[in-house]
Coordinates of C-alpha atoms in Angstrom, one line a residue:
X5 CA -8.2 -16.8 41.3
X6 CA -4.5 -17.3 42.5
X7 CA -1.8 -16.1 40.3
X8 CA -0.4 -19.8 38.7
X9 CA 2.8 -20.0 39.3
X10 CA 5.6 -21.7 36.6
X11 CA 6.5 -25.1 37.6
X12 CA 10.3 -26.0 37.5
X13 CA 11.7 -25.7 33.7
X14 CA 9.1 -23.6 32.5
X15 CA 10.2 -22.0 29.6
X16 CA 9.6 -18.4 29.4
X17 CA 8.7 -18.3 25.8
X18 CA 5.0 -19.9 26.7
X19 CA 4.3 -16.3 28.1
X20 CA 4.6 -14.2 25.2
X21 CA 1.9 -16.8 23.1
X22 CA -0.6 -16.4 25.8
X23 CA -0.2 -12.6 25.8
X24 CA -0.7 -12.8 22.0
X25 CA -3.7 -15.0 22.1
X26 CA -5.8 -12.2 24.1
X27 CA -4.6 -9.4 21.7
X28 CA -5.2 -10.9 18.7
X29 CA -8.6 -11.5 19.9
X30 CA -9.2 -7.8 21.1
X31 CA -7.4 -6.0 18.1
X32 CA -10.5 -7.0 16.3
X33 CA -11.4 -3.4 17.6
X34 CA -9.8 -2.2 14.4
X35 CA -11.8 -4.3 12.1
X36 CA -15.3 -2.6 13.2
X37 CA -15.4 -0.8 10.3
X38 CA -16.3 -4.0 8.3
X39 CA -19.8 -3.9 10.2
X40 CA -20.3 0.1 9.6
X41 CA -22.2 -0.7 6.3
X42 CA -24.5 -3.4 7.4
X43 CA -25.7 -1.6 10.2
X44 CA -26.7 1.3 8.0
X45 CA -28.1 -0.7 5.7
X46 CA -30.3 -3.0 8.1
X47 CA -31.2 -0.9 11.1
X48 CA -31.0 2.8 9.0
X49 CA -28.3 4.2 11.0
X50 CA -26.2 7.6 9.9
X51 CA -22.5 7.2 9.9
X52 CA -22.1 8.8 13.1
X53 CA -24.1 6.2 14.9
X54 CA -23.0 3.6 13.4
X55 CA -19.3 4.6 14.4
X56 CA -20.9 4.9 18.2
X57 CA -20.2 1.7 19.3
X58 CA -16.3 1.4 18.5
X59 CA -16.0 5.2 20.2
X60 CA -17.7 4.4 23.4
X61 CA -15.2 1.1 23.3
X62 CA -12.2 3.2 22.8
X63 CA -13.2 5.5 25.7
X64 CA -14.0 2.0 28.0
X65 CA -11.0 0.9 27.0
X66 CA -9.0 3.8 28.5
X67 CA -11.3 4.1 31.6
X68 CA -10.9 0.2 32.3
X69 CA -7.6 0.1 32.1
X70 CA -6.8 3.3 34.3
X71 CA -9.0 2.0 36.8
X72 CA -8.8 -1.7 36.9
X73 CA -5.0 -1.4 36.8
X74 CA -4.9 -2.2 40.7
X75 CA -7.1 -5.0 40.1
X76 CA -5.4 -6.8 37.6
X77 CA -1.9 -6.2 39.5
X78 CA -3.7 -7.7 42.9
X79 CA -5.1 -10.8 41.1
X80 CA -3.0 -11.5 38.5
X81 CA -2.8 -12.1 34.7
X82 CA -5.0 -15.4 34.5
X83 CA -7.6 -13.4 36.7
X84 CA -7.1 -10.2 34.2
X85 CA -7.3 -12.7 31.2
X86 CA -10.7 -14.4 32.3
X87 CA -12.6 -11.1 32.5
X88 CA -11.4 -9.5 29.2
X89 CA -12.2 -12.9 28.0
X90 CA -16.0 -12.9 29.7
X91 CA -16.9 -9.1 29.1
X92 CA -15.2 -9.0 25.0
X93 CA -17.4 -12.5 24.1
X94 CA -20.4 -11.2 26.0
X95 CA -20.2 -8.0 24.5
X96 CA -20.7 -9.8 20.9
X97 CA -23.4 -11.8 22.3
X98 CA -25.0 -8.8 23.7
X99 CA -24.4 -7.0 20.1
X100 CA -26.0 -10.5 18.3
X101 CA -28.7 -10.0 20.4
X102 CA -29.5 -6.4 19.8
X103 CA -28.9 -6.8 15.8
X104 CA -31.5 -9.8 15.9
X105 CA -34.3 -7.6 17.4
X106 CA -33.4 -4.4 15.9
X107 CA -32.6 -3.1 18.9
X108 CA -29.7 -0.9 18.5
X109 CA -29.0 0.1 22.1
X110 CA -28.1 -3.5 23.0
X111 CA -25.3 -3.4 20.2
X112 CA -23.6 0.1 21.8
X113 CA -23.9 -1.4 25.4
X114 CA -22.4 -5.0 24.1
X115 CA -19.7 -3.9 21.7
X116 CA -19.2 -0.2 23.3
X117 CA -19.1 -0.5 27.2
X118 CA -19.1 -4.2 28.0
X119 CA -16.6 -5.0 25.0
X120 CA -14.9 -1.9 25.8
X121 CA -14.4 -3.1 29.5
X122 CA -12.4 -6.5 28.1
X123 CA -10.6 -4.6 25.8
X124 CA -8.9 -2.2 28.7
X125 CA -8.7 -5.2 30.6
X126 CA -7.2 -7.3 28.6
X127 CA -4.3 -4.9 26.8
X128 CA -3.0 -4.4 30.4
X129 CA -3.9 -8.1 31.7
X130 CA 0.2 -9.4 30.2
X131 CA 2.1 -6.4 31.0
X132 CA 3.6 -6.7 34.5
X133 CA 4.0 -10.4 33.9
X134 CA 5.9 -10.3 31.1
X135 CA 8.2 -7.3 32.1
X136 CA 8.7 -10.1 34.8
X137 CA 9.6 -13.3 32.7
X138 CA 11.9 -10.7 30.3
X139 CA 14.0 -8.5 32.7
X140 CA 16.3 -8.4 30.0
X141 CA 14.5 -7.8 27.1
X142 CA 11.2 -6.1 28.6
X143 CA 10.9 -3.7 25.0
X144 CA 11.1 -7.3 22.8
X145 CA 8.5 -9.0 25.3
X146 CA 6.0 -6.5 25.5
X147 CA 6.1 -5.8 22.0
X148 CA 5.2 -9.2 20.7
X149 CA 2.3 -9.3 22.4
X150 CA 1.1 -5.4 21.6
X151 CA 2.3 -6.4 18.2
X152 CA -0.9 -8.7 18.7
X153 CA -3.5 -5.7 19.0
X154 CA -2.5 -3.7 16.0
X155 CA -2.6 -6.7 14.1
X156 CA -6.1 -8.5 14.9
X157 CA -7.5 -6.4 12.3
X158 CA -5.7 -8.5 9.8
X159 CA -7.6 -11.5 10.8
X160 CA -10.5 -9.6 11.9
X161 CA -11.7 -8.1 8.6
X162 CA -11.4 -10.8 6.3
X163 CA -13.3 -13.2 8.2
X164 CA -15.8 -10.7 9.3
X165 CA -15.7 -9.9 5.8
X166 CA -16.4 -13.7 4.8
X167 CA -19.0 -14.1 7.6
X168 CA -21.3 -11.4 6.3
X169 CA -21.0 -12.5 2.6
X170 CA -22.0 -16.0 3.9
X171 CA -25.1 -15.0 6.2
X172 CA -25.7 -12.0 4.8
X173 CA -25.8 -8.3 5.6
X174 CA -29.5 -8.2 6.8
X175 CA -30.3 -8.0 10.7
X176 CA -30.1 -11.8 11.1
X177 CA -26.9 -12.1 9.2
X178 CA -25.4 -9.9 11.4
X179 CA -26.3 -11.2 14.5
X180 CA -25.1 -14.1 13.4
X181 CA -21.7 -12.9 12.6
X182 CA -21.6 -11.3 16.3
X183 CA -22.6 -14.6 17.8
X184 CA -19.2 -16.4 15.9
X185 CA -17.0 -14.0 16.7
X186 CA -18.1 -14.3 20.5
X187 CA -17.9 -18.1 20.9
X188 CA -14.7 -18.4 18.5
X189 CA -13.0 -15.2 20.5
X190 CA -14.0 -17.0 23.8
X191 CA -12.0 -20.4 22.8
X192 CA -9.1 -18.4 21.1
X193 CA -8.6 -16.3 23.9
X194 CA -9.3 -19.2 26.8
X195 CA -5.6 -20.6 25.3
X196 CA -3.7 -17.1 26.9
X197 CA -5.9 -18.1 29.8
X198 CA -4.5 -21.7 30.2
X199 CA -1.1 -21.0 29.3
X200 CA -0.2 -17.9 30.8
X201 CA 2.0 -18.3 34.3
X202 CA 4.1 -16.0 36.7
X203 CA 7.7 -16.9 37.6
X204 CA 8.5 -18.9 40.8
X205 CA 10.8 -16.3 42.8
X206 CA 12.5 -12.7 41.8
X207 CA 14.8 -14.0 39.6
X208 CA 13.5 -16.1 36.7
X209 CA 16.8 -15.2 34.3
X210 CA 19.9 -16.4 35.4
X211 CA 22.1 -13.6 35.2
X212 CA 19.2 -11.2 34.4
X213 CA 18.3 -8.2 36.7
X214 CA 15.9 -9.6 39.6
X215 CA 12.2 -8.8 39.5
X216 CA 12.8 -5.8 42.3
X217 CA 16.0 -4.5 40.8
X218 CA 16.3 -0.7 40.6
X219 CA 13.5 1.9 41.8
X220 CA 10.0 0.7 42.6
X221 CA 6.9 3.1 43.0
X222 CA 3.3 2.5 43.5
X223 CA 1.0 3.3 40.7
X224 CA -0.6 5.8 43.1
X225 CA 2.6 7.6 43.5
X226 CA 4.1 7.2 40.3
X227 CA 0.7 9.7 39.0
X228 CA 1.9 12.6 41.2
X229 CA 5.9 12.2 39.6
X230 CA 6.4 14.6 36.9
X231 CA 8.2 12.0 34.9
X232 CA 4.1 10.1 34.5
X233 CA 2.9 13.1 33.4
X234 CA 5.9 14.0 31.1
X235 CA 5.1 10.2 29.2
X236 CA 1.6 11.3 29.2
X237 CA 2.2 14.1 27.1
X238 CA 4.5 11.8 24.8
X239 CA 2.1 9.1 24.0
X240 CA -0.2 11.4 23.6
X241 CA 1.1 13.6 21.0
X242 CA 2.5 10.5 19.0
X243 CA -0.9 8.6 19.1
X244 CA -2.5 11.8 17.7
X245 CA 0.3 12.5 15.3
X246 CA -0.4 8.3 14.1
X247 CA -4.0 8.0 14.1
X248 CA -4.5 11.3 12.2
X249 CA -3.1 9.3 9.6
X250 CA -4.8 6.1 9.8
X251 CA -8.7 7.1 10.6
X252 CA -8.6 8.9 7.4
X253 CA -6.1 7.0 5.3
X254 CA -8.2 6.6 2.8
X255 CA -9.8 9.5 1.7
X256 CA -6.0 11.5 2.3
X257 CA -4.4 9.7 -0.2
X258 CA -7.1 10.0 -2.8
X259 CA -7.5 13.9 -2.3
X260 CA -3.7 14.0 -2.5
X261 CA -3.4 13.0 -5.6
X262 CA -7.1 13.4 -7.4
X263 CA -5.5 15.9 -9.4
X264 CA -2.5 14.3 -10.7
X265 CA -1.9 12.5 -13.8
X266 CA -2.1 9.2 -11.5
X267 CA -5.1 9.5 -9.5
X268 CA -5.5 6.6 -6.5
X269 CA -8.3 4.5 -7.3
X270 CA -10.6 2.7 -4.1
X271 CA -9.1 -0.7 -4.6
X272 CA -5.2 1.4 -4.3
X273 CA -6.5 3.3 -1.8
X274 CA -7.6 0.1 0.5
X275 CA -4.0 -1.6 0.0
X276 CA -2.5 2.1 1.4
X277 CA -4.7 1.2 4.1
X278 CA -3.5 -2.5 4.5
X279 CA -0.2 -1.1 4.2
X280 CA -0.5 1.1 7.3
X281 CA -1.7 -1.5 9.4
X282 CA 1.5 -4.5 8.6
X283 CA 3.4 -0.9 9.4
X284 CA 1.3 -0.6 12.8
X285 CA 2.2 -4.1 13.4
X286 CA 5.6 -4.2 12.3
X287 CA 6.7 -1.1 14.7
X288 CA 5.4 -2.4 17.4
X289 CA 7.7 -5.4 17.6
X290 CA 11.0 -4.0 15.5
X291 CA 11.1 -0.5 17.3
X292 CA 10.5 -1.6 20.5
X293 CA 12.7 -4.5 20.6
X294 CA 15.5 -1.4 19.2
X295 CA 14.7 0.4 22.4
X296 CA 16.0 -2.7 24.2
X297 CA 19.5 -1.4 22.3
X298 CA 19.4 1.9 22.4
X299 CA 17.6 3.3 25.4
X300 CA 13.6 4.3 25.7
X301 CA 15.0 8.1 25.6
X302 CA 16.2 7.7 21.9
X303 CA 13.7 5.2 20.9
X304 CA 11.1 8.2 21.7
X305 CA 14.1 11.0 20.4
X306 CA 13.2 8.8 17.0
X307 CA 9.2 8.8 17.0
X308 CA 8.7 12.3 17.8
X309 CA 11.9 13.9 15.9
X310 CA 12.1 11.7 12.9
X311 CA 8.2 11.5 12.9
X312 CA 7.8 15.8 12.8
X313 CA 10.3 15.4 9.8
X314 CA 8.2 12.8 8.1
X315 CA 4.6 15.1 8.5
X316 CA 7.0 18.4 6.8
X317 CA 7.8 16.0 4.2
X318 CA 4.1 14.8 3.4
X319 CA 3.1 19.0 3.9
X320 CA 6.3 20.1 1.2
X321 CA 6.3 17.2 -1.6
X322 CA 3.9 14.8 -0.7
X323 CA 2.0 15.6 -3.5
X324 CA 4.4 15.6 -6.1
X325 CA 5.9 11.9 -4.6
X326 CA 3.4 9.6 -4.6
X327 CA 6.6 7.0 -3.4
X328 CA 7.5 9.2 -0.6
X329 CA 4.1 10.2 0.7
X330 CA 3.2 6.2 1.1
X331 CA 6.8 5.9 2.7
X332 CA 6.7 8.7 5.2
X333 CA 3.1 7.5 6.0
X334 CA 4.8 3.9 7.0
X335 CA 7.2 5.4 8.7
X336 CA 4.7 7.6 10.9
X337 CA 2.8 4.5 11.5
X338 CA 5.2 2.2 12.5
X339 CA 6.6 4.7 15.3
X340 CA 2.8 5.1 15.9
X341 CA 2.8 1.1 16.8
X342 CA 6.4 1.3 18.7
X343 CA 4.7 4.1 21.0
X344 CA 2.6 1.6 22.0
X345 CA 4.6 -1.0 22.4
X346 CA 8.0 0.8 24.3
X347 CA 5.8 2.5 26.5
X348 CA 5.3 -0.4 29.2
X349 CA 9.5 -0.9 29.1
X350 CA 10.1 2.4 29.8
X351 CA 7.7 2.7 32.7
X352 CA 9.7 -0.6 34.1
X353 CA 12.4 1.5 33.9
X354 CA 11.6 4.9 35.4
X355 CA 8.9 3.4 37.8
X356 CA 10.1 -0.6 38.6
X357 CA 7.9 -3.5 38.1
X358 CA 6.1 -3.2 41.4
X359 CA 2.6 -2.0 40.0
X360 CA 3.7 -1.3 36.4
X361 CA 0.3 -2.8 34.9
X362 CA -1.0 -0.4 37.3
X363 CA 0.7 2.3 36.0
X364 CA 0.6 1.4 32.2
X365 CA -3.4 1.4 32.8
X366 CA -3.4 4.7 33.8
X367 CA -1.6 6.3 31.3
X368 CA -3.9 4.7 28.6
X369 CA -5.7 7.5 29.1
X370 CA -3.5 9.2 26.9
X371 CA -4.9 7.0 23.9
X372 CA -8.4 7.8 25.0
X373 CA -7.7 11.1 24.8
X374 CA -5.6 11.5 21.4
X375 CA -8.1 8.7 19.9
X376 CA -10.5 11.4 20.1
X377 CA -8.0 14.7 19.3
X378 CA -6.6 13.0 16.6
X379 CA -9.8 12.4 14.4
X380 CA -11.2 15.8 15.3
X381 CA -8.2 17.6 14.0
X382 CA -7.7 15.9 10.6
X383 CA -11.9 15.9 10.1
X384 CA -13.0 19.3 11.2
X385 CA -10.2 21.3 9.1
X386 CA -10.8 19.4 6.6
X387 CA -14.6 20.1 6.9
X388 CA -13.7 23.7 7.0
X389 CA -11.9 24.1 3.9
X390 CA -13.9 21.8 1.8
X391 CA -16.4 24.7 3.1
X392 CA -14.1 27.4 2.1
X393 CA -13.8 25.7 -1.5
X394 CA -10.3 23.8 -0.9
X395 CA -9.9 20.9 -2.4
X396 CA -6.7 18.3 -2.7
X397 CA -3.7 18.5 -0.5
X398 CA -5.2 22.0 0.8
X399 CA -7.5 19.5 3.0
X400 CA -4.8 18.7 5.0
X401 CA -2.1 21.5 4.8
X402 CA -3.0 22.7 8.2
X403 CA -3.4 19.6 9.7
X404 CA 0.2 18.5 9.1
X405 CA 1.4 21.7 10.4
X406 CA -0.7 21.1 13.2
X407 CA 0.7 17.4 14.1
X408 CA 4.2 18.8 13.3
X409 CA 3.9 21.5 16.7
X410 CA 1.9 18.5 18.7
X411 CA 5.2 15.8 18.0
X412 CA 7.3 18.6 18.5
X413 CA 5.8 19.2 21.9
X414 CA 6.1 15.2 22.6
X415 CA 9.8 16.0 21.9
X416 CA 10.5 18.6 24.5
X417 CA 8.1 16.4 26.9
X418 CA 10.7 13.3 26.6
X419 CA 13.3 15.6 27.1
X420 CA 12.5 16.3 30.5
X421 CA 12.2 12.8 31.7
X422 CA 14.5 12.3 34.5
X423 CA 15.0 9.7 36.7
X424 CA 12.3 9.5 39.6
X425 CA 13.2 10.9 42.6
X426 CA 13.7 8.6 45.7
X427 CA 11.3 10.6 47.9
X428 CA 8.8 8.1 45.7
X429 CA 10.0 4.7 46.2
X430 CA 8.8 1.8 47.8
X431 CA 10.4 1.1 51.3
X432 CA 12.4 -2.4 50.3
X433 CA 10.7 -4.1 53.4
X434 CA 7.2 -3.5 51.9
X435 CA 8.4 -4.5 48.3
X436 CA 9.7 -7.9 49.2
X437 CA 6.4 -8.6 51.1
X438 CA 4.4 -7.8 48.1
X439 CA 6.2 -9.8 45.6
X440 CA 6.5 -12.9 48.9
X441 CA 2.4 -12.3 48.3
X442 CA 1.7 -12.2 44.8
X443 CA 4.8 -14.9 43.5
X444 CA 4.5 -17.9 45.9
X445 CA 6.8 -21.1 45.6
X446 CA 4.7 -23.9 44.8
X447 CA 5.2 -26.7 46.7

């Protein structure tokens, strides 16, 4: 399947709508916790299994997109866009089938790996292309459509929510909610499919830098550069520092303040957690267009630094604020959604556009990772001194402390980001021939 190339007068603002069709569809991710309680209820799973199939889709996630990177640089975004959109809605249909027969195998291989394979898939599929349409404004670009995979759980949960209520919460109910959410995810995300194009030539701004402007590295080069590695240790720390937060929103801000005068009650405690996610959404469009302004260096200076100071409020007065503990939670979470969403911009800059899908893929497996640090930090010392006969903001004391060090260690990462060293370019001759390759002129 040939990259399609943008006929004359294309506008570039049809790209960013196709990017946002495929995450929209594939931020349902988030929403799996509407299913947790039917599957416990109708097949008599524990919590832990239940919660198996949006782990093993995480993990996929960050394993597809490391290694299909190449792949969906070589073929292109409509090629990248047709397989997140066959393996997400197969995954449902495998998952209807399993919750029809009680077979609950069939819903971990559907959701967790085949799902999990469309989800990697398709968050990479409209990097590189529109880093390419938006040379100027690659932070702004990229952000609207990541802005698209922290919000799906906004449309996700209440019409999963409605689905079950309508078919009900049995077996067959379920598998009938799986089976709508594959067909309708398979139309919705067939528009980004359709629409999506690549720019005829290097240049698709007048005025704007050209698509091989600056440094360009390969993907497999760019992994043995210090400068990779030193991001890796940034997006991981701030995607642990966020989803600490956010996997356990919940129950934190009820132990916080169980004790006070003004105790949170569940429905409270839900719209904290509706909160966090606009937040999520919000950051990932506002503070990565600012990094467009102000630099990826500062953008990331503002995360990590401003983010440490956020967590040592919540640890000193969070308890005695309830205000400022659902503020400096926002705050976390929105940088936790910009991390995302500046990441791709500033490996354009560092690293070129050459293979930066390529490269973006690979470093996902920073999210893998902190998906599963993150969790594990907040749960198990909380675990411990629940144990201990804690209770409260004691929970969480040392977890804060904790997430402080980790973003304070992101910090002195993004310090030593330098510009790559030429040693690791592309030769021109070989860049030119690529792009010749993979942008045709149509006739």
């Amino acid at each position: 399947m040939s990259p399609p190339v943008a006929p004359a007068g294309w506008s570039r603002w049809l790209v960013p709508p196709a990017a946002l069709s495929v995450h929209l569809a594939i931020g349902q991710a988030y929403a799996w916790s509407v299913f947790k309680p039917p599957l416990e209820s109708a097949l008599g799973l524990s919590g832990t299994q239940s919660a198996l199939p949006f782990q093993l889709a995480i993990v996929m996630l960050g394993l597809s997109a490391a290694f299909g990177g190449t792949l969906v640089e070589r073929n292109g975004p409509r090629w990248a866009m047709t397989v997140a959109l066959v393996c997400f809605s197969c995954g449902f249909l495998i998952s209807a089938l399993g919750a029809a027969t009680a077979q609950y195998w069939l819903i971990v291989l559907g959701y967790g790996f085949v799902g999990g394979i469309g989800l990697g898939i398709g968050y990479i599929s409209p990097v590189s292309t529109l880093i390419t349409w938006f040379p100027d404004r690659p932070g702004m670009a990229t952000g609207i459509a990541i802005m698209g995979f922290g919000g799906g759980a906004l449309i996700a949960s209440p019409w999963s929510t409605q689905m079950l209520a309508s078919f009900g919460t049995d077996s067959s109910g379920i598998a009938l909610a799986f089976l709508v959410h594959g067909l309708g995810y398979a139309v919705f995300m067939s528009l980004g499919v359709l629409l999506v194009r690549v720019p005829r030539g290097a240049r698709p701004v007048p005025g704007a830098p050209g698509v091989l402007a600056g440094p360009q590295v390969s993907a497999a080069a760019a992994v043995r550069t210090p400068q990779f590695w030193c991001l890796w240790v940034v997006l991981c720390m701030n995607v642990t520092a966020g989803i600490g937060i956010l996997e356990k929103a919940a129950p934190m801000i009820t132990d916080f303040f169980a004790d006070t005068s003004a105790p949170v009650s569940v429905s409270a405690a839900a719209g904290f957690v509706a909160l966090l996610s606009a937040a999520n959404m919000a950051g990932r469009i506002g503070w990565s267009s600012t990094s467009d302004l102000i630099g990826r260096k500062n953008i990331y200076r503002l995360y990590l630094g401003v983010g440490a100071a956020m967590y040592a409020l919540i640890a000193l007065f969070g308890e005695a604020s309830k205000p400022l503990f659902v503020l400096c939670a926002l705050v976390i979470l929105s940088f936790y959604g910009g991390g995302f969403a500046t990441i791709p911009a500033y490996l354009k800059d560092l690293f070129g556009t050459y293979q930066v899908g390529a490269i973006h893929g690979r470093l996902l497996t920073a999210w893998s990772t902190a998906g599963v640090l993150g969790p594990l930090i907040v749960n198990w010392i909380a675990d411990r001194q629940e144990a201990a006969g804690r209770h409260g903001p004691a929970l969480y004391g040392l977890s804060l402390l904790i997430m402080i060090g980790l973003l304070v260690v992101g910090f002195v990462a993004g310090e030593l980001v330098r510009p790559v060293h030429p040693r690791h370019h592309v030769p021109a001759p070989k860049e030119a021939a690529d792009v010749a390759r993979q942008q045709p002129e149509s006739a």
